[in-house]
Amino acid sequence: MQRPAAGPREAGAGAAAPVRVGILGLGTVGCGTVNVLLRNAQEITRRAGRRIEIVQASARDIGKKRACPTSGIALVPDAESVVRNPDIDVIVELIGGLDPARALVLEAIGQGKHVVTANKALIALHGNEIFRAAQERGVMVAFEAAVAGGIPIIKAIREGLTANRIEWLAGIINGTSNFILSEMREKGADFADVLREAQRLGYAEADPTFDVEGVDAAHKLTILAAIAFGIPLKFRDAYVEGISRVTRLDVSYAEELGYRLKLLGIARRTESGVELRVHPTLIPRRRLIANVEGAMNAVLVKGDAVGPTLFYGAGAGSEPTASAVVADLVDVVRTLTTDPTNRVPHLAFQPDALEDLSILAMEEVRTSYYLRMHAEDRPGVLADVTRILADLQISIEAILQKEPAEGESVVPIIILTHRVVERSMNAAIARIESLGPIQGRVTRIRLEHLHADWH
Amino acid sequence: MQRPAAGPREAGAGAAAPVRVGILGLGTVGCGTVNVLLRNAQEITRRAGRRIEIVQASARDIGKKRACPTSGIALVPDAESVVRNPDIDVIVELIGGLDPARALVLEAIGQGKHVVTANKALIALHGNEIFRAAQERGVMVAFEAAVAGGIPIIKAIREGLTANRIEWLAGIINGTSNFILSEMREKGADFADVLREAQRLGYAEADPTFDVEGVDAAHKLTILAAIAFGIPLKFRDAYVEGISRVTRLDVSYAEELGYRLKLLGIARRTESGVELRVHPTLIPRRRLIANVEGAMNAVLVKGDAVGPTLFYGAGAGSEPTASAVVADLVDVVRTLTTDPTNRVPHLAFQPDALEDLSILAMEEVRTSYYLRMHAEDRPGVLADVTRILADLQISIEAILQKEPAEGESVVPIIILTHRVVERSMNAAIARIESLGPIQGRVTRIRLEHLHADWH
């Protein structure tokens, strides 16, 4: 058989000519992308049918020593000039953050260039605007690397599960938080100590807020929910709670009860609206996703036809993220000659077929709960607590009353409840906290069984 | 924004006209496909931008009561007439088996129709011929449903991991076998009893040979290896060993040693050739894939950039398989207007860029082993056995000598070895079996650690 001419019809690109790429930002992921493209050039060309060539890259400090070779790449300090370079077909945006990334991406689109980005904040916050611009200009904006690093989860949901009505998804989509929770469990250590260790090892940033407070996970969840349900990106409506207040005590009580504590991003369709929430969650230890440890990511997706599916892999890091960036590049290369209207839509659904479903307030969400409280060791406390729950129609799944610690008179009480709307639980907790023998605040952690038939 | 015209350029299909599909075979998967397309018609059209319409289907007995509505579908007993129907754009082949499926698929290709198939035997045995024909005719043959049912594993490897040099993959890709092994472990039951139960529940066929002897898994493994490594389909070179000789004793000893027994399909690149093998395998119990239970499937794929990734879901069944069939249909719809040379190549690599790597004979494969033997309880036996292993440079990882059963003088000895080439192990086993105090045959089960750094 003859080698077919790759024949893109884009102006300036001859038959089987390499696709010319410009990278904005040559940091960890940028260098990973360069390294992967160089090392696997042959393998990638054997698949794509064309070479992918990085012709130019921007970096703040172009003289800096880097973890990748840059010979053959024109390094410039000015990202604008890469975006405007008429010799470049595709822009890879790896600067991160909103400013100037947003302006650069919009400018690239305006120049008729396709864009590949790993920028979850940008997509979660400005994706609606960006995709609209891309749609009008007939270019693609690919963002596989924005969610769960090297796991091809965007592709899986958007193309692999097209037959399904997606009912819900739940993901471990922040590696830093998962690493910290795994270490807290394995070492019986406190959050603050493990965070320091994670920072030393490079698993957590100097300012860890976005990771440990759930913001990063909420960015990714927002994107997953949009492509799963065919709704616009609604980051501002997400409920976001991180792991910074999780104690080693709760981690170990959870284990004792057969559960594991994970930071989950959950998106779920209900009759009254879409749940979009990130929070620490107890899940049964026997679930596959409960056994995802360290900095790894995993997303559990429930489709009505396929049932539960799980996608697991490295959620961050130089080459895992580069793996997703390069996969997007190859996808872009392959669809250069496709009628724009026949390309996979950015948000999986045709732009005029998005449904503006409302996001449920957290108060309206129904879930199960783990409650931990400390009570003076005297008769009647448990009766009062369970009476409050009963009055609010909250049924109890399990109670664990621990011995008071040596020389103390305060006993920890742990209660697992069945599902109830969060508003009722808020009311119950307020009443329990007002009981005389209850000391301090009640700790509340949500609990999900992630049954295949949850819908 | 205006709704763009879908505008396929195929003869006979007007702008945004529905894509007309003909199904060969209206059994479990055929009816699943009809049901999913009907139930999720709106959702699917919102994604694909065009309706997918089943206009004709063939079934041996067209009067039979079915698990799906067939109004609006012209039912015919003759598959040929569907394949030749000029009103049909895409043929979905769900007959299974080689004959007449092979002839029908080739005929459909000859007619210039795209083909979607769930037929793993057909692809594993005749894929090279079929893809050549499709390539020449400029049509697509999509086969996501042929491997691991609803898990989009073909798409993940072929498109999601394009940046990677795939080093190895290991999969639980036969649900029947995994169900049987799970039940044997949970209930401490024998193979034959569990098989009967599986047949009663519909998890195993009346003639279970293909499933329990590893043939079905080998079909799927052959396909995965081809798209992972860029090699032709080489089913005949695969090593195939099923689970029919696995005993509950081995399942329980494996657990005791921290391992779980699974039927794995393993494909791995080595410097001397490609490993392509299906056999019962001990894997560390803490690995995620070791915890895939029941009829579920999972494939672990190791890429050099992304690291280990895992894809999990239902590997069979009416709607999970239909989920993959319909995803393929949507893919086909989307690339109708794509230059054939820019489509994703059937075997992931451009047809002229396949590499004809040779498959290693099982004798040349290096793996670790679990050995179980029974010896008379007298001094010196263990010394003789370990001497034989030492002479052949086989190092021992663990030894477990059990008490003789009540009133017996024969003791079971279990040995775990480090990695060694299978030829040496064959020699060792022959010598051990010739020792006087060793009773009967030595049971040998291969053991893999599936470390991220296995390469």
PDB file of C-alpha atoms in Angstrom, chain B residues 359-452:
ATOM      1  CA  ILE B 359       6.261 -12.853  19.311  1.00  0.00           C
ATOM      2  CA  LEU B 360       8.343 -14.676  21.911  1.00  0.00           C
ATOM      3  CA  ALA B 361       7.768 -18.382  22.398  1.00  0.00           C
ATOM      4  CA  MET B 362       6.555 -19.052  25.951  1.00  0.00           C
ATOM      5  CA  GLU B 363       9.849 -20.839  26.669  1.00  0.00           C
ATOM      6  CA  GLU B 364      11.646 -17.525  26.164  1.00  0.00           C
ATOM      7  CA  VAL B 365       9.403 -15.505  28.471  1.00  0.00           C
ATOM      8  CA  ARG B 366      10.830 -14.389  31.819  1.00  0.00           C
ATOM      9  CA  THR B 367       8.427 -14.398  34.735  1.00  0.00           C
ATOM     10  CA  SER B 368       8.230 -15.352  38.397  1.00  0.00           C
ATOM     11  CA  TYR B 369       6.562 -18.558  39.513  1.00  0.00           C
ATOM     12  CA  TYR B 370       4.392 -20.099  42.150  1.00  0.00           C
ATOM     13  CA  LEU B 371       5.120 -23.833  42.471  1.00  0.00           C
ATOM     14  CA  ARG B 372       3.087 -26.287  44.483  1.00  0.00           C
ATOM     15  CA  MET B 373       4.255 -29.838  45.047  1.00  0.00           C
ATOM     16  CA  HIS B 374       3.502 -32.638  47.424  1.00  0.00           C
ATOM     17  CA  ALA B 375       6.338 -34.487  49.108  1.00  0.00           C
ATOM     18  CA  GLU B 376       6.674 -37.339  51.530  1.00  0.00           C
ATOM     19  CA  ASP B 377       7.377 -35.911  54.939  1.00  0.00           C
ATOM     20  CA  ARG B 378      10.998 -36.979  55.295  1.00  0.00           C
ATOM     21  CA  PRO B 379      14.301 -35.143  55.742  1.00  0.00           C
ATOM     22  CA  GLY B 380      16.217 -33.864  52.734  1.00  0.00           C
ATOM     23  CA  VAL B 381      13.362 -33.286  50.289  1.00  0.00           C
ATOM     24  CA  LEU B 382      13.468 -29.529  50.593  1.00  0.00           C
ATOM     25  CA  ALA B 383      17.247 -29.603  50.253  1.00  0.00           C
ATOM     26  CA  ASP B 384      16.937 -31.575  46.996  1.00  0.00           C
ATOM     27  CA  VAL B 385      14.288 -29.264  45.584  1.00  0.00           C
ATOM     28  CA  THR B 386      16.140 -26.070  46.446  1.00  0.00           C
ATOM     29  CA  ARG B 387      19.373 -27.535  45.085  1.00  0.00           C
ATOM     30  CA  ILE B 388      17.693 -28.164  41.709  1.00  0.00           C
ATOM     31  CA  LEU B 389      16.467 -24.568  41.634  1.00  0.00           C
ATOM     32  CA  ALA B 390      19.878 -23.223  42.632  1.00  0.00           C
ATOM     33  CA  ASP B 391      21.620 -25.266  39.940  1.00  0.00           C
ATOM     34  CA  LEU B 392      19.372 -23.615  37.362  1.00  0.00           C
ATOM     35  CA  GLN B 393      20.005 -20.141  38.792  1.00  0.00           C
ATOM     36  CA  ILE B 394      16.421 -19.846  40.003  1.00  0.00           C
ATOM     37  CA  SER B 395      16.273 -17.833  43.207  1.00  0.00           C
ATOM     38  CA  ILE B 396      13.584 -18.328  45.751  1.00  0.00           C
ATOM     39  CA  GLU B 397      11.437 -15.511  47.110  1.00  0.00           C
ATOM     40  CA  ALA B 398       9.392 -17.480  49.640  1.00  0.00           C
ATOM     41  CA  ILE B 399       8.751 -21.038  50.776  1.00  0.00           C
ATOM     42  CA  LEU B 400       5.677 -22.237  52.576  1.00  0.00           C
ATOM     43  CA  GLN B 401       5.622 -25.769  53.916  1.00  0.00           C
ATOM     44  CA  LYS B 402       2.244 -26.791  55.268  1.00  0.00           C
ATOM     45  CA  GLU B 403       1.416 -29.400  57.894  1.00  0.00           C
ATOM     46  CA  PRO B 404       0.450 -32.751  56.437  1.00  0.00           C
ATOM     47  CA  ALA B 405      -3.294 -33.255  56.474  1.00  0.00           C
ATOM     48  CA  GLU B 406      -4.670 -35.344  59.377  1.00  0.00           C
ATOM     49  CA  GLY B 407      -3.495 -38.935  59.011  1.00  0.00           C
ATOM     50  CA  GLU B 408      -1.426 -38.228  55.914  1.00  0.00           C
ATOM     51  CA  SER B 409       2.302 -38.256  55.462  1.00  0.00           C
ATOM     52  CA  VAL B 410       2.409 -36.047  52.393  1.00  0.00           C
ATOM     53  CA  VAL B 411       3.142 -32.338  52.885  1.00  0.00           C
ATOM     54  CA  PRO B 412       2.342 -29.569  50.451  1.00  0.00           C
ATOM     55  CA  ILE B 413       5.298 -27.302  49.653  1.00  0.00           C
ATOM     56  CA  ILE B 414       4.738 -23.949  47.990  1.00  0.00           C
ATOM     57  CA  ILE B 415       7.633 -22.027  46.507  1.00  0.00           C
ATOM     58  CA  LEU B 416       7.626 -18.528  45.029  1.00  0.00           C
ATOM     59  CA  THR B 417      10.575 -17.781  42.769  1.00  0.00           C
ATOM     60  CA  HIS B 418      12.137 -14.655  41.362  1.00  0.00           C
ATOM     61  CA  ARG B 419      12.073 -14.062  37.634  1.00  0.00           C
ATOM     62  CA  VAL B 420      13.609 -16.667  35.386  1.00  0.00           C
ATOM     63  CA  VAL B 421      13.231 -17.683  31.784  1.00  0.00           C
ATOM     64  CA  GLU B 422      10.470 -20.285  31.368  1.00  0.00           C
ATOM     65  CA  ARG B 423      12.823 -22.783  29.696  1.00  0.00           C
ATOM     66  CA  SER B 424      14.831 -23.036  32.913  1.00  0.00           C
ATOM     67  CA  MET B 425      11.682 -23.463  34.947  1.00  0.00           C
ATOM     68  CA  ASN B 426      10.527 -26.270  32.670  1.00  0.00           C
ATOM     69  CA  ALA B 427      13.845 -28.016  33.254  1.00  0.00           C
ATOM     70  CA  ALA B 428      13.602 -27.483  37.002  1.00  0.00           C
ATOM     71  CA  ILE B 429      10.080 -28.866  37.173  1.00  0.00           C
ATOM     72  CA  ALA B 430      11.058 -31.960  35.198  1.00  0.00           C
ATOM     73  CA  ARG B 431      13.892 -32.643  37.620  1.00  0.00           C
ATOM     74  CA  ILE B 432      11.779 -31.997  40.692  1.00  0.00           C
ATOM     75  CA  GLU B 433       9.068 -34.335  39.440  1.00  0.00           C
ATOM     76  CA  SER B 434      11.669 -37.087  39.034  1.00  0.00           C
ATOM     77  CA  LEU B 435      12.644 -36.895  42.702  1.00  0.00           C
ATOM     78  CA  GLY B 436      11.506 -39.996  44.584  1.00  0.00           C
ATOM     79  CA  PRO B 437       9.706 -38.303  47.488  1.00  0.00           C
ATOM     80  CA  ILE B 438       7.770 -35.920  45.183  1.00  0.00           C
ATOM     81  CA  GLN B 439       4.282 -37.245  44.513  1.00  0.00           C
ATOM     82  CA  GLY B 440       2.596 -36.514  41.233  1.00  0.00           C
ATOM     83  CA  ARG B 441       3.044 -33.371  39.172  1.00  0.00           C
ATOM     84  CA  VAL B 442       4.272 -29.962  40.196  1.00  0.00           C
ATOM     85  CA  THR B 443       1.649 -27.242  39.828  1.00  0.00           C
ATOM     86  CA  ARG B 444       3.132 -24.139  38.207  1.00  0.00           C
ATOM     87  CA  ILE B 445       1.385 -20.762  38.110  1.00  0.00           C
ATOM     88  CA  ARG B 446       3.115 -17.681  36.793  1.00  0.00           C
ATOM     89  CA  LEU B 447       3.444 -14.665  39.047  1.00  0.00           C
ATOM     90  CA  GLU B 448       3.810 -11.024  38.035  1.00  0.00           C
ATOM     91  CA  HIS B 449       4.336  -8.036  40.288  1.00  0.00           C
ATOM     92  CA  LEU B 450       3.045  -5.514  37.717  1.00  0.00           C
ATOM     93  CA  HIS B 451       5.378  -2.894  39.098  1.00  0.00           C
ATOM     94  CA  ALA B 452       5.228   0.483  37.436  1.00  0.00           C
TER      95      ALA B 452
END
